[in-house]
Coordinates of N, CA and C in Angstrom, one line a residue:
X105 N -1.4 16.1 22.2 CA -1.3 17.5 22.2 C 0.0 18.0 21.6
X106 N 0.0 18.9 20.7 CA 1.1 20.0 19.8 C 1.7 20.5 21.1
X107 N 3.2 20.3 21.2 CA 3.8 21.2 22.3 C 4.8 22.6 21.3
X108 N 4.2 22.7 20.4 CA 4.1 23.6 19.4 C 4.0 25.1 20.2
X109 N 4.7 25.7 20.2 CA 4.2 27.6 20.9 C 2.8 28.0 20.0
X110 N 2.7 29.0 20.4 CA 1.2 29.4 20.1 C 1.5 30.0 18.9
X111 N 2.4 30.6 18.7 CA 2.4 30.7 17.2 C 2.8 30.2 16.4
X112 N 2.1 29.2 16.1 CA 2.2 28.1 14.8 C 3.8 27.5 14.6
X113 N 4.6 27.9 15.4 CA 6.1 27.3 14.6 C 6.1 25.6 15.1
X114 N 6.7 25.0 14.0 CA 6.9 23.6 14.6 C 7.7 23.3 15.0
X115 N 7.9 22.4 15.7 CA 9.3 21.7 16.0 C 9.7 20.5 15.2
X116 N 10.7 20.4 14.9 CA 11.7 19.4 14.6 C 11.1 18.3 14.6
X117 N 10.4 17.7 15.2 CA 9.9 16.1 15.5 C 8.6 16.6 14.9
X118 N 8.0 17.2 14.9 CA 6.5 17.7 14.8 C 6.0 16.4 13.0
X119 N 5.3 15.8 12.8 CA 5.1 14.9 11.8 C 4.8 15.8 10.8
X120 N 4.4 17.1 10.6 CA 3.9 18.1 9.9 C 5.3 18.3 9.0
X121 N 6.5 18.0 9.6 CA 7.7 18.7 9.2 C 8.6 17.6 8.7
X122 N 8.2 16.1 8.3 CA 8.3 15.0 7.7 C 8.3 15.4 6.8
X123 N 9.4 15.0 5.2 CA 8.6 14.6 4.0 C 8.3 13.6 2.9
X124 N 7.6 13.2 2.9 CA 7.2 11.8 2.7 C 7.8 11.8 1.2
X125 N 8.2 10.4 1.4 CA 9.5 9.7 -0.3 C 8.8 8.8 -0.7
X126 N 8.9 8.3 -1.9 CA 8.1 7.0 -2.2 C 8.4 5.9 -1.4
X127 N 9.6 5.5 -1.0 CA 10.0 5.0 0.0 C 9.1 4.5 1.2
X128 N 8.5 5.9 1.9 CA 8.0 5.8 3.0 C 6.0 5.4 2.4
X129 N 5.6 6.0 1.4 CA 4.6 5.7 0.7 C 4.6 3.9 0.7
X130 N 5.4 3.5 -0.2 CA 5.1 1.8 -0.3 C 5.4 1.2 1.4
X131 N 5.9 1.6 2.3 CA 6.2 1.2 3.3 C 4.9 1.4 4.2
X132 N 4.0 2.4 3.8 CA 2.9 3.2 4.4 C 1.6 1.5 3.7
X133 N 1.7 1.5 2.6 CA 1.1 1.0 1.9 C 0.9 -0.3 2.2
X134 N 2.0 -0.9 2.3 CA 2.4 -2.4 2.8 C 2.0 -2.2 4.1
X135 N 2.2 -1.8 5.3 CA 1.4 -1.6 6.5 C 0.0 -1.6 6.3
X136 N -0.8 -1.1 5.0 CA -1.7 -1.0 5.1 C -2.4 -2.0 4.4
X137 N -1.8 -2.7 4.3 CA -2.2 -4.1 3.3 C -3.1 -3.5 1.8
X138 N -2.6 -2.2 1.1 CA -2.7 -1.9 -0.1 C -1.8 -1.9 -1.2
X139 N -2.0 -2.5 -2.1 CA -1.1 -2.3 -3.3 C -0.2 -0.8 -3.4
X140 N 0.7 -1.1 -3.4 CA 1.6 0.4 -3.4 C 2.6 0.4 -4.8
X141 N 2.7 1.3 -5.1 CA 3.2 1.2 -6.8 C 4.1 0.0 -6.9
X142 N 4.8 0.0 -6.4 CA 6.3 -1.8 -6.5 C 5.3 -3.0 -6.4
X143 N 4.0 -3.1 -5.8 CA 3.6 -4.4 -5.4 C 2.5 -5.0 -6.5
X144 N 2.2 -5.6 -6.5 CA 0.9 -6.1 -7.6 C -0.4 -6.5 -6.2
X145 N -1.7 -5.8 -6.4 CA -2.4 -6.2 -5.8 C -3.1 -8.1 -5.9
X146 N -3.3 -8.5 -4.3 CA -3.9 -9.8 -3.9 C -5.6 -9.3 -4.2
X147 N -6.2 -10.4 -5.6 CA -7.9 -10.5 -5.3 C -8.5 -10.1 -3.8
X148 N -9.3 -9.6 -4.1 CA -9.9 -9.2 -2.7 C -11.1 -11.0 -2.1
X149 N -11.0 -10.8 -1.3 CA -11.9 -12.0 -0.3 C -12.7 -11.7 -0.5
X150 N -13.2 -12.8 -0.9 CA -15.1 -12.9 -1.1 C -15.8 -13.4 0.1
X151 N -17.0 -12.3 0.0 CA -17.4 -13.1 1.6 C -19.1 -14.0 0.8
X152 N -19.3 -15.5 1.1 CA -20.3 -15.8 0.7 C -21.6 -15.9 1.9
X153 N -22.2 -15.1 0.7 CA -23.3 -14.4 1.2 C -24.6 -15.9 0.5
X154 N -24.4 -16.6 0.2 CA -25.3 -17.6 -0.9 C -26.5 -17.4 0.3
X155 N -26.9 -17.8 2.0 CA -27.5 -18.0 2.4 C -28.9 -16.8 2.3
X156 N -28.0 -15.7 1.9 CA -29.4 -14.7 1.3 C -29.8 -14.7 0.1
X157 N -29.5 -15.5 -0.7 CA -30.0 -15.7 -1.8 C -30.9 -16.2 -2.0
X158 N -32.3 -15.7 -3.0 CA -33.8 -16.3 -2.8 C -33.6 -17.6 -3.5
X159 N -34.4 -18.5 -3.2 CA -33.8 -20.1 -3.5 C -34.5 -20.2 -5.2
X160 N -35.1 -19.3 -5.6 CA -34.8 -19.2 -6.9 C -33.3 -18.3 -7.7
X161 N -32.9 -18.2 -7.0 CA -31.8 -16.8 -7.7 C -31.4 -17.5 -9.1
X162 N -31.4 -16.9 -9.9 CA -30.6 -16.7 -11.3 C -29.7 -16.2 -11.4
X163 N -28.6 -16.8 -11.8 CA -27.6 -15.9 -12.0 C -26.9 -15.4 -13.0
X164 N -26.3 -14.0 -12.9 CA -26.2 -12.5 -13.7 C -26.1 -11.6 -13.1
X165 N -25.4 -10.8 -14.0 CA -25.6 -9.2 -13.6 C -26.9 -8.4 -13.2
X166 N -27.2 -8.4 -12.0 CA -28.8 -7.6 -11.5 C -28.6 -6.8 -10.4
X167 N -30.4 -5.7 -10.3 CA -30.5 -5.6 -9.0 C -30.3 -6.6 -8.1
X168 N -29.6 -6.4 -7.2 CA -30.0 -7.8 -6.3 C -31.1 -7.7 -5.6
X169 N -32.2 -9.0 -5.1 CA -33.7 -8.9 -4.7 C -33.4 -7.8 -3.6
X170 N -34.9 -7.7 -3.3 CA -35.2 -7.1 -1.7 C -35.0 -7.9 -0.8
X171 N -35.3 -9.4 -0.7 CA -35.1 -10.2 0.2 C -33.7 -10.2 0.7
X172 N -33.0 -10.5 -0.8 CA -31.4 -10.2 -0.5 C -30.9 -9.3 0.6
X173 N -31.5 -8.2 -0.5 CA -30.7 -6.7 0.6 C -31.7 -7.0 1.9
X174 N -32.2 -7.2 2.5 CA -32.8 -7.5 3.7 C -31.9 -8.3 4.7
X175 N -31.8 -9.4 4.0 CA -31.2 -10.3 5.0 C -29.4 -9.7 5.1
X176 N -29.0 -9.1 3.7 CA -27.5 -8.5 4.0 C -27.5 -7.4 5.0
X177 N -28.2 -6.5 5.0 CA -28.5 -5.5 5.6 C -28.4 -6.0 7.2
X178 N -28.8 -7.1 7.6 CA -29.1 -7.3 8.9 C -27.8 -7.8 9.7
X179 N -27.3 -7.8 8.2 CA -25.7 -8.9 8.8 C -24.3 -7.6 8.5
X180 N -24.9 -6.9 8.4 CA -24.2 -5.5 8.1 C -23.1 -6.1 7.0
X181 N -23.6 -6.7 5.8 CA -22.7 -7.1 4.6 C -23.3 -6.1 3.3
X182 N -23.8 -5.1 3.4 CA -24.1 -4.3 2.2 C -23.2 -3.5 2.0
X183 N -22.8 -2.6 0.8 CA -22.0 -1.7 0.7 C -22.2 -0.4 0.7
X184 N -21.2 0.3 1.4 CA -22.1 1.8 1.9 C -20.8 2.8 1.3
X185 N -20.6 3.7 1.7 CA -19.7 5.1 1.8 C -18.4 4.8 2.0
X186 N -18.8 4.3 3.0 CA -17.3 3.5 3.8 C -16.9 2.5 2.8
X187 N -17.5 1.6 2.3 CA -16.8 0.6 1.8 C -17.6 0.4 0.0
X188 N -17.4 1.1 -0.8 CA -18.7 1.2 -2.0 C -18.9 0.0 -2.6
X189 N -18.0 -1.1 -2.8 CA -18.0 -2.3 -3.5 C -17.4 -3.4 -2.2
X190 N -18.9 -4.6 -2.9 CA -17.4 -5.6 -2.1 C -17.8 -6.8 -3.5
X191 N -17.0 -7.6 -2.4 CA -16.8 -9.1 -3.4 C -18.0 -10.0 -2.8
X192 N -19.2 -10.9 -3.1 CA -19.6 -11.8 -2.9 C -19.1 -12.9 -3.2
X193 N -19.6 -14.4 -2.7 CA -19.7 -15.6 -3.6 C -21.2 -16.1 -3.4
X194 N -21.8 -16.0 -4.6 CA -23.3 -16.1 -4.2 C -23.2 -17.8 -5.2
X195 N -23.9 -18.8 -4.1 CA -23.4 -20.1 -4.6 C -22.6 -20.6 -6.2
X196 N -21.3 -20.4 -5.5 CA -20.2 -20.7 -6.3 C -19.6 -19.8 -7.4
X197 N -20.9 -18.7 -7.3 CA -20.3 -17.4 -8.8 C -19.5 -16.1 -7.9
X198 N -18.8 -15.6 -8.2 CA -18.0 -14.5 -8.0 C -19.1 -13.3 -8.3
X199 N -19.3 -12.6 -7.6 CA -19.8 -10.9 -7.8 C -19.5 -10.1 -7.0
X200 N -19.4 -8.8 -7.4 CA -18.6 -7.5 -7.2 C -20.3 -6.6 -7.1
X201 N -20.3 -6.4 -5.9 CA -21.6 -5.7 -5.2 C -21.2 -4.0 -5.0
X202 N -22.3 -3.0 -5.8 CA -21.9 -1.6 -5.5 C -23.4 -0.9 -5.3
X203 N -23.6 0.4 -4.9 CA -24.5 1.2 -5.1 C -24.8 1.9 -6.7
X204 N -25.8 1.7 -6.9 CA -26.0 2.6 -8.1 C -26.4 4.0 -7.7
X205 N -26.6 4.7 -8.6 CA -27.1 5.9 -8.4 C -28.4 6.0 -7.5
X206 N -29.2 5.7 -7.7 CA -30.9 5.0 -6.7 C -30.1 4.5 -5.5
X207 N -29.4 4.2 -5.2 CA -28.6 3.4 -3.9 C -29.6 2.2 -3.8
X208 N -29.3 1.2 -5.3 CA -30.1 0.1 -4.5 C -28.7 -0.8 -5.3
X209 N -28.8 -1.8 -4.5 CA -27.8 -3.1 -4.3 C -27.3 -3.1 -6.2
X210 N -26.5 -3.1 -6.9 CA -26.5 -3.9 -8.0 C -25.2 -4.5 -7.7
X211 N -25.7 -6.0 -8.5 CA -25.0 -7.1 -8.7 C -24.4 -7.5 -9.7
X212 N -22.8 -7.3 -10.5 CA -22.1 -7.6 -11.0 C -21.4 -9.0 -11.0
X213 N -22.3 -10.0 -12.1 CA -21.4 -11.5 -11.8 C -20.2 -11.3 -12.8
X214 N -19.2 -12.0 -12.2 CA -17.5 -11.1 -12.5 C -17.5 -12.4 -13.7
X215 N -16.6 -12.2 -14.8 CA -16.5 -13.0 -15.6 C -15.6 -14.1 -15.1
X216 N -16.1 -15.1 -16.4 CA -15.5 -16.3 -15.6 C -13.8 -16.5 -15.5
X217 N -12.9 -16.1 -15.5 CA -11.7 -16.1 -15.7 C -11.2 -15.2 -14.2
X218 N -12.5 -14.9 -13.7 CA -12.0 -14.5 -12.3 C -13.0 -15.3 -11.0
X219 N -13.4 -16.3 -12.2 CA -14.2 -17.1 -11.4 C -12.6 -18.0 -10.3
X220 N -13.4 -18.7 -9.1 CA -12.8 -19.4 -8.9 C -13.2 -21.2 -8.7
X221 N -12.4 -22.2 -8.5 CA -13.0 -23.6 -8.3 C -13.1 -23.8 -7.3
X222 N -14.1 -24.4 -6.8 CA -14.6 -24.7 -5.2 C -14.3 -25.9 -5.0
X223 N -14.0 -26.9 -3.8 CA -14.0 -27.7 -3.5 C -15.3 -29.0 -3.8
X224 N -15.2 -29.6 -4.4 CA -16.0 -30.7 -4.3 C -15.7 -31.9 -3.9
X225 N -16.2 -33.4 -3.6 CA -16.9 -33.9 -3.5 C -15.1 -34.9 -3.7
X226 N -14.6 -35.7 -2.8 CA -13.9 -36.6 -3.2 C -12.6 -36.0 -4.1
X227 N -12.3 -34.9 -3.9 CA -11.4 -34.0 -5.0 C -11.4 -33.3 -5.7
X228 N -13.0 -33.8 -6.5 CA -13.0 -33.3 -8.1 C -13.6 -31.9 -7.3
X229 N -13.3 -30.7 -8.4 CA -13.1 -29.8 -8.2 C -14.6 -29.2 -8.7
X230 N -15.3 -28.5 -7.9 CA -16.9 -27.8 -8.4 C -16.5 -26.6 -9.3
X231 N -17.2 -27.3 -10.4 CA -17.3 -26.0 -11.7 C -18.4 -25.4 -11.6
X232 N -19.1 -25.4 -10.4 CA -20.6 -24.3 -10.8 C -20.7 -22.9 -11.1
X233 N -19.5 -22.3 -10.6 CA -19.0 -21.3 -11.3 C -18.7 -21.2 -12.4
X234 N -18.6 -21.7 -13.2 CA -18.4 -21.5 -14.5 C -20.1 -22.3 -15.5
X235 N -20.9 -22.5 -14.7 CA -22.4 -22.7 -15.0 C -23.4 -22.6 -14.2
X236 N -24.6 -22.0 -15.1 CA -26.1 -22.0 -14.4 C -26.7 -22.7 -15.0
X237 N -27.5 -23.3 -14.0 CA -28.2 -24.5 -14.7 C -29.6 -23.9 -15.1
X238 N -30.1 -24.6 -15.9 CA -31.8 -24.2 -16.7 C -32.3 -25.0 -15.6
X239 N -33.6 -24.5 -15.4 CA -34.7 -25.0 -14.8 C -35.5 -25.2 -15.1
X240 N -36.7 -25.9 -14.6 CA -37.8 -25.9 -15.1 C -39.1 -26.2 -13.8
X241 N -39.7 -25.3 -13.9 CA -40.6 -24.8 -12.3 C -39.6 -24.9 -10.8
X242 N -38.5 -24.5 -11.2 CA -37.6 -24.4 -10.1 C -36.8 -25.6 -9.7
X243 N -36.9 -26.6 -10.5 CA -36.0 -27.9 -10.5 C -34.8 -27.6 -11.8
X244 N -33.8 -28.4 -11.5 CA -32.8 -28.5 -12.9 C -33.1 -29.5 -13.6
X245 N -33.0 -29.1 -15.3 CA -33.3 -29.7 -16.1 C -32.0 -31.5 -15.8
X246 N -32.7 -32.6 -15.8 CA -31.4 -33.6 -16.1 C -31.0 -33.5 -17.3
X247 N -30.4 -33.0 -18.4 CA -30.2 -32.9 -19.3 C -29.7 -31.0 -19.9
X248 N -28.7 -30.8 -19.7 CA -28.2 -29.7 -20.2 C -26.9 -29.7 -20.8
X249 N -26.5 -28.8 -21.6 CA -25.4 -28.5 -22.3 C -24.5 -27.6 -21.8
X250 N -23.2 -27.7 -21.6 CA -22.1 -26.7 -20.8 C -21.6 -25.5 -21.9
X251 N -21.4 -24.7 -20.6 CA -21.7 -23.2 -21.7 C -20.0 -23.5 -21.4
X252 N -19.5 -22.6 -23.2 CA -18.7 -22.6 -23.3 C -17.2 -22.2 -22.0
X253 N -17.7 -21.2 -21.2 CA -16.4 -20.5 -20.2 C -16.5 -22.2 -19.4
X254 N -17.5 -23.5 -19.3 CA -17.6 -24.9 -18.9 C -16.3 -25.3 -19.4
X255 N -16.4 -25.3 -20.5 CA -15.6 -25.9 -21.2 C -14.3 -25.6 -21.7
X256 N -14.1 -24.6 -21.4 CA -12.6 -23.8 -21.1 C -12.0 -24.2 -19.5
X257 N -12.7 -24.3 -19.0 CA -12.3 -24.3 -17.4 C -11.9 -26.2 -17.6
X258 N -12.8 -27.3 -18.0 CA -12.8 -28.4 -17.9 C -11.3 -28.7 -18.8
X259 N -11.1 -27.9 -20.0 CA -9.7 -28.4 -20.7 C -8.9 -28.1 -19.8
X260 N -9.1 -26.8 -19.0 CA -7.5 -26.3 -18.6 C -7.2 -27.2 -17.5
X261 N -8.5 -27.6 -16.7 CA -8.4 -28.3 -15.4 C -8.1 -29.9 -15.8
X262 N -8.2 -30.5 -16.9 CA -7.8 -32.0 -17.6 C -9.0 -32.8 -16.9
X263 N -10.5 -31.8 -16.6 CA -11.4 -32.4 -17.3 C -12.4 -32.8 -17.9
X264 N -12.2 -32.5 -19.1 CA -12.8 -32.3 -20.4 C -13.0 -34.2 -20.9
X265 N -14.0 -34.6 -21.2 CA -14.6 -35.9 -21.8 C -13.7 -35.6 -22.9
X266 N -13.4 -37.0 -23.3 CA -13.2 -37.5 -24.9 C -14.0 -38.0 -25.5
X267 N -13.9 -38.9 -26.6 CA -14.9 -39.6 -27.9 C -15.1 -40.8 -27.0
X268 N -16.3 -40.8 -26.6 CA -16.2 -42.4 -25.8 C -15.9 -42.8 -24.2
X269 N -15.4 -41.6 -23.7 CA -14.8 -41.8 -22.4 C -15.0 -40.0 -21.6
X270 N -16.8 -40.6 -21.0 CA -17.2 -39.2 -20.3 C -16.3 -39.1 -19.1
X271 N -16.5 -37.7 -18.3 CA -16.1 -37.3 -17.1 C -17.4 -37.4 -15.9
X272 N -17.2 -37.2 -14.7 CA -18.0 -37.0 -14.1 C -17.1 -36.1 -13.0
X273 N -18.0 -34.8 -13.3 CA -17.5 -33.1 -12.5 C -19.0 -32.7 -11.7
X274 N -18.5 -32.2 -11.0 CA -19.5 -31.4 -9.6 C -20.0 -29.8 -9.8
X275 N -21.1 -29.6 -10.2 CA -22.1 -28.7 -10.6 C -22.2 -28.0 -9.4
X276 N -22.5 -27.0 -8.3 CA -22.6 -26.6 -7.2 C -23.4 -27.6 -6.3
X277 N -22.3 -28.5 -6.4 CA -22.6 -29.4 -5.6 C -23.4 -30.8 -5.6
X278 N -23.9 -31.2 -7.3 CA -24.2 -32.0 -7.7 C -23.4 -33.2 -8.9
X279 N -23.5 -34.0 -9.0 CA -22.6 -34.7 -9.8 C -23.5 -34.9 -11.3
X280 N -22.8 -34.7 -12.2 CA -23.0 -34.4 -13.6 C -22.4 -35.7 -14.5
X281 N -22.9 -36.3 -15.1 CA -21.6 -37.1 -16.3 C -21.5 -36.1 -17.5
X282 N -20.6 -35.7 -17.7 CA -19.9 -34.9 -18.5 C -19.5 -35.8 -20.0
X283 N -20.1 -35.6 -21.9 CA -20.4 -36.7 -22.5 C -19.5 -35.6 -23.5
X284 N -18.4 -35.9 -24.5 CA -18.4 -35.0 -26.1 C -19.1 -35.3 -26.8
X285 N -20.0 -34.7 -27.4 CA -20.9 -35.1 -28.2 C -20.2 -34.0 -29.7
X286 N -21.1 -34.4 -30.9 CA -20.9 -34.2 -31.7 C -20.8 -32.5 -32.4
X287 N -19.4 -32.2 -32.7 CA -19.5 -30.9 -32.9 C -18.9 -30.2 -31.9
X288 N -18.3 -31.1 -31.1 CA -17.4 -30.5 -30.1 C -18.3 -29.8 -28.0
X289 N -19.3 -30.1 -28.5 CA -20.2 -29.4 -27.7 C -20.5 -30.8 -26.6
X290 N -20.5 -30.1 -25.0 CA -20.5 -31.1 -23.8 C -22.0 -31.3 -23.5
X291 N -22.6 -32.9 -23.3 CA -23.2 -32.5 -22.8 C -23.5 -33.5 -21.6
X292 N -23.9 -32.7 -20.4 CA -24.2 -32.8 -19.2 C -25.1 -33.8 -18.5
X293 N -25.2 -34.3 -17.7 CA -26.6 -35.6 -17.2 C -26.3 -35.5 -16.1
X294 N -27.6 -35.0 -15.0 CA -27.3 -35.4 -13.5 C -27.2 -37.0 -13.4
X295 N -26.2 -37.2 -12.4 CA -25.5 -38.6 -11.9 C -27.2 -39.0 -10.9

């Protein structure tokens, strides 16, 4: 309660009669765990959502299914008013979830350089983020070729096969031998 007189004058302590500096702004900001002009914003947390994903999902920029929004919806993980965008990790890919104009789910898979590496298997580090595998009647092909953002991630991470001396890297969660083949181009074999 305002111990304010009745007609409107404030007092001295009254917060109305503060005025706010940049100072008190980044200090407001930092309290609020938002970037405030001095700071550089932290990536936002991805919450993985993969278990709603229909066990065919493809991955891309899409509506997301109805199944999807079904099962997020029940876990109160969709984006609304309150919150318009969030972060997923839908097995191992990064996406940025908002309302479209229709208010149905779309799904933005974030490019790969904001992808991140997941933990795999004995160390080596899961690149499935930085690939989708081809199928065929809902199985993965043994035999596929790594898409280039593959093979950017594999040089910077040290690795990338040589002439003669493949790698073996973790696919969301499967082991791959990783071959240079001719022309510079990787190619892939489930282990």
């Amino acid at each position: 309660m305002d111990p304010s007189p009745i007609d409107n004058a404030r007092s001295p302590e009254s917060p109305t009669a503060h005025v706010w500096t940049q100072e008190d702004h980044d200090l407001f900001s930092e309290i609020m765990n938002e970037a405030g002009p001095s700071s550089s914003a932290a990536p936002e947390e991805a919450v993985d959502v993969s278990f709603a994903a229909p066990q065919r999902f493809s991955h891309g920029s899409q509506i997301a299914p109805d199944s999807m929004v079904d099962r997020l919806f029940h876990r109160g993980l969709l984006p609304d008013s309150d919150q318009p965008t969030m972060t997923y990790e839908i097995q191992g890919h990064r996406y940025t979830a908002g309302l479209d104009e229709s208010n149905r789910v779309h799904l933005v898979h974030n490019p790969a350089e904001d992808q991140v590496l997941g933990a795999g298997r004995a160390g080596v580090p899961d690149f499935g983020a930085f690939f989708a595998e081809n199928r065929r009647y809902g199985t993965p092909l043994p035999q596929q070729w790594a898409t280039p953002a593959l093979m950017d991630k594999l040089r910077e991470e040290g690795f990338m096969p040589t002439a003669n001396s493949p790698t073996t890297i973790d696919l969301n969660g499967r082991a791959y031998k990783a071959e240079l083949e001719e022309g510079g181009f990787v190619k892939l074999t489930r282990v």
